[in-house]
C-alpha atoms as a PDB file:
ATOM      1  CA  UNK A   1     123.501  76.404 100.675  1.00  0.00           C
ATOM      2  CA  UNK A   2     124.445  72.991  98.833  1.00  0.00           C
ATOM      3  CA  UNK A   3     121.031  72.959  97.003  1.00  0.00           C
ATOM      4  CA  UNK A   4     121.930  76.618  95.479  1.00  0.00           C
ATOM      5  CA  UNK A   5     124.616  75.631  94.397  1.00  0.00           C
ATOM      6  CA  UNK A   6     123.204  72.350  92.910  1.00  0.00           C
ATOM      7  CA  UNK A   7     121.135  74.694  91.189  1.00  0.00           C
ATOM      8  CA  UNK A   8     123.514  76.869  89.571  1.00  0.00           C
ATOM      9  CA  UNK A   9     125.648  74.094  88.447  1.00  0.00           C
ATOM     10  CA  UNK A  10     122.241  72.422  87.084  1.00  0.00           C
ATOM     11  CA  UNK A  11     121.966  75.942  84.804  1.00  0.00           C
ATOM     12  CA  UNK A  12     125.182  75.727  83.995  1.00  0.00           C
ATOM     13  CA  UNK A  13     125.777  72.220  82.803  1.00  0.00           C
ATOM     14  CA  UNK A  14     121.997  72.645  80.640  1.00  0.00           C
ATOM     15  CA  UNK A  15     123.859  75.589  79.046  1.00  0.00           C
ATOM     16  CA  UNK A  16     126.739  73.508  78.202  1.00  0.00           C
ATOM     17  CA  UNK A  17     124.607  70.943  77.058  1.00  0.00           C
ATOM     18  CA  UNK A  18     122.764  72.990  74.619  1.00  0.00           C
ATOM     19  CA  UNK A  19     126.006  74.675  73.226  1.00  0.00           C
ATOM     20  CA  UNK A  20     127.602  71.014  72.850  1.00  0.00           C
ATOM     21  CA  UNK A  21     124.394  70.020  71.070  1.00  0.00           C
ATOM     22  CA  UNK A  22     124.790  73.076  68.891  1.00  0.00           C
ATOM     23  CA  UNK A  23     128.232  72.196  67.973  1.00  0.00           C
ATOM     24  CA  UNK A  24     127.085  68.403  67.521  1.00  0.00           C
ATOM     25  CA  UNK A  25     124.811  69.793  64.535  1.00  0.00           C
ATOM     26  CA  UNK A  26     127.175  72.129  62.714  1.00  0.00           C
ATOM     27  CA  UNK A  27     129.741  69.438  62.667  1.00  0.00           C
ATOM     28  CA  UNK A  28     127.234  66.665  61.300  1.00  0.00           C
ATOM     29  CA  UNK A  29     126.183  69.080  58.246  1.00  0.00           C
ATOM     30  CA  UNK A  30     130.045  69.994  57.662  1.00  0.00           C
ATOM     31  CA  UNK A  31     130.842  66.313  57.656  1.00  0.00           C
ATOM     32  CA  UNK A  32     127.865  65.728  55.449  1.00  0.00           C
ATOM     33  CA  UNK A  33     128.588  68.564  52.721  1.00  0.00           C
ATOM     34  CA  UNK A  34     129.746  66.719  49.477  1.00  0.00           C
ATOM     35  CA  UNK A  35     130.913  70.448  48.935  1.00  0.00           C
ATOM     36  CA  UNK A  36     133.896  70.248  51.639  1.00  0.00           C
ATOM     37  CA  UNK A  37     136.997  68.128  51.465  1.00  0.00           C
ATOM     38  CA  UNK A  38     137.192  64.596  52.677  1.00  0.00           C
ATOM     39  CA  UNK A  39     139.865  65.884  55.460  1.00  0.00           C
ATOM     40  CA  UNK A  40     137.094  68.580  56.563  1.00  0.00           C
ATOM     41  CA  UNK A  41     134.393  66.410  56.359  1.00  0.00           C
ATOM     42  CA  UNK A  42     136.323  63.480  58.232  1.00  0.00           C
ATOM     43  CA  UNK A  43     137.660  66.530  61.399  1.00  0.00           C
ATOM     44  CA  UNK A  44     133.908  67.838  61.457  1.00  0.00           C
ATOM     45  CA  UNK A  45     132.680  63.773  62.131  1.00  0.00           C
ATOM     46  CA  UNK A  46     135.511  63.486  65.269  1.00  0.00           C
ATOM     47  CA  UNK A  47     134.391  66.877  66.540  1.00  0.00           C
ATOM     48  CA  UNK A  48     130.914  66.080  66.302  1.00  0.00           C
ATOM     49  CA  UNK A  49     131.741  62.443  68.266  1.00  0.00           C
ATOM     50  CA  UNK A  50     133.393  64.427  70.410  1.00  0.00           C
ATOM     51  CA  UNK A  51     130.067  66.809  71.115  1.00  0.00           C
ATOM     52  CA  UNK A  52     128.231  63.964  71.520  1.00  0.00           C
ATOM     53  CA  UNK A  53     130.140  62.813  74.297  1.00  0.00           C
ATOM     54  CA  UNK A  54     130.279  66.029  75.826  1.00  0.00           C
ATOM     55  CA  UNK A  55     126.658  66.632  75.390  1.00  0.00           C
ATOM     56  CA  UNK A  56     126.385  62.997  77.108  1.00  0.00           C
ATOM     57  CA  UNK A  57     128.467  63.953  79.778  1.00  0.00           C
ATOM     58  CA  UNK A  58     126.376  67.669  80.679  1.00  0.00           C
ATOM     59  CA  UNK A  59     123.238  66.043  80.687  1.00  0.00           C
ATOM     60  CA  UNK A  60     124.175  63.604  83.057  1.00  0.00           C
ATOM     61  CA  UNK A  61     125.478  66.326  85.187  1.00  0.00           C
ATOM     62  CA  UNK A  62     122.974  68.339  85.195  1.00  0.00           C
ATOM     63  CA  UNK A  63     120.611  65.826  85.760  1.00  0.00           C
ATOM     64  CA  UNK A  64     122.534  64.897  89.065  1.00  0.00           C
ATOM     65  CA  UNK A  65     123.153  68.547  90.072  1.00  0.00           C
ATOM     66  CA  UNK A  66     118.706  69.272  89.632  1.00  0.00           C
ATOM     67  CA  UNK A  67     118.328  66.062  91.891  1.00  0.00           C
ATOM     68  CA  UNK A  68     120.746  67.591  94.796  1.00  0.00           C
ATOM     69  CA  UNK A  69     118.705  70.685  93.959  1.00  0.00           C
ATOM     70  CA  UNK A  70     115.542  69.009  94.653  1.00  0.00           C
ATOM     71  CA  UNK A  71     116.711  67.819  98.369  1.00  0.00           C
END
């Protein structure tokens, strides 16, 4: 039962990891568009920190959750 589980939250966290990633990108070309203004640009570079270290944080997850899968 605990490795199904593993599995689905393995699934789950690579989803989140993907949309964080997603996010990560949109922010970087909003914070590099000479286009938007500097408070824009400067919210869209602490979002996309702050996808970073979410995208960190799923991958590492996941990668714990596919190992308890494994076993």
């Amino acid at each position: 039962m605990e490795t199904v589980k593993n599995a689905a939250n393995y699934v789950s966290e690579s989803a989140q990891e993907a949309v964080s990633g997603t996010s990560k990108e949109a922010n970087k070309q909003v914070a590099k568009d000479s286009d938007a203004s500097l408070g824009t640009r400067a919210s869209a570079a602490k979002d996309a920190v702050g996808d970073k270290v979410d995208e960190s944080g799923h991958s590492a997850s996941a990668s714990v959750n596919k190992e308890g899968a494994k076993h």
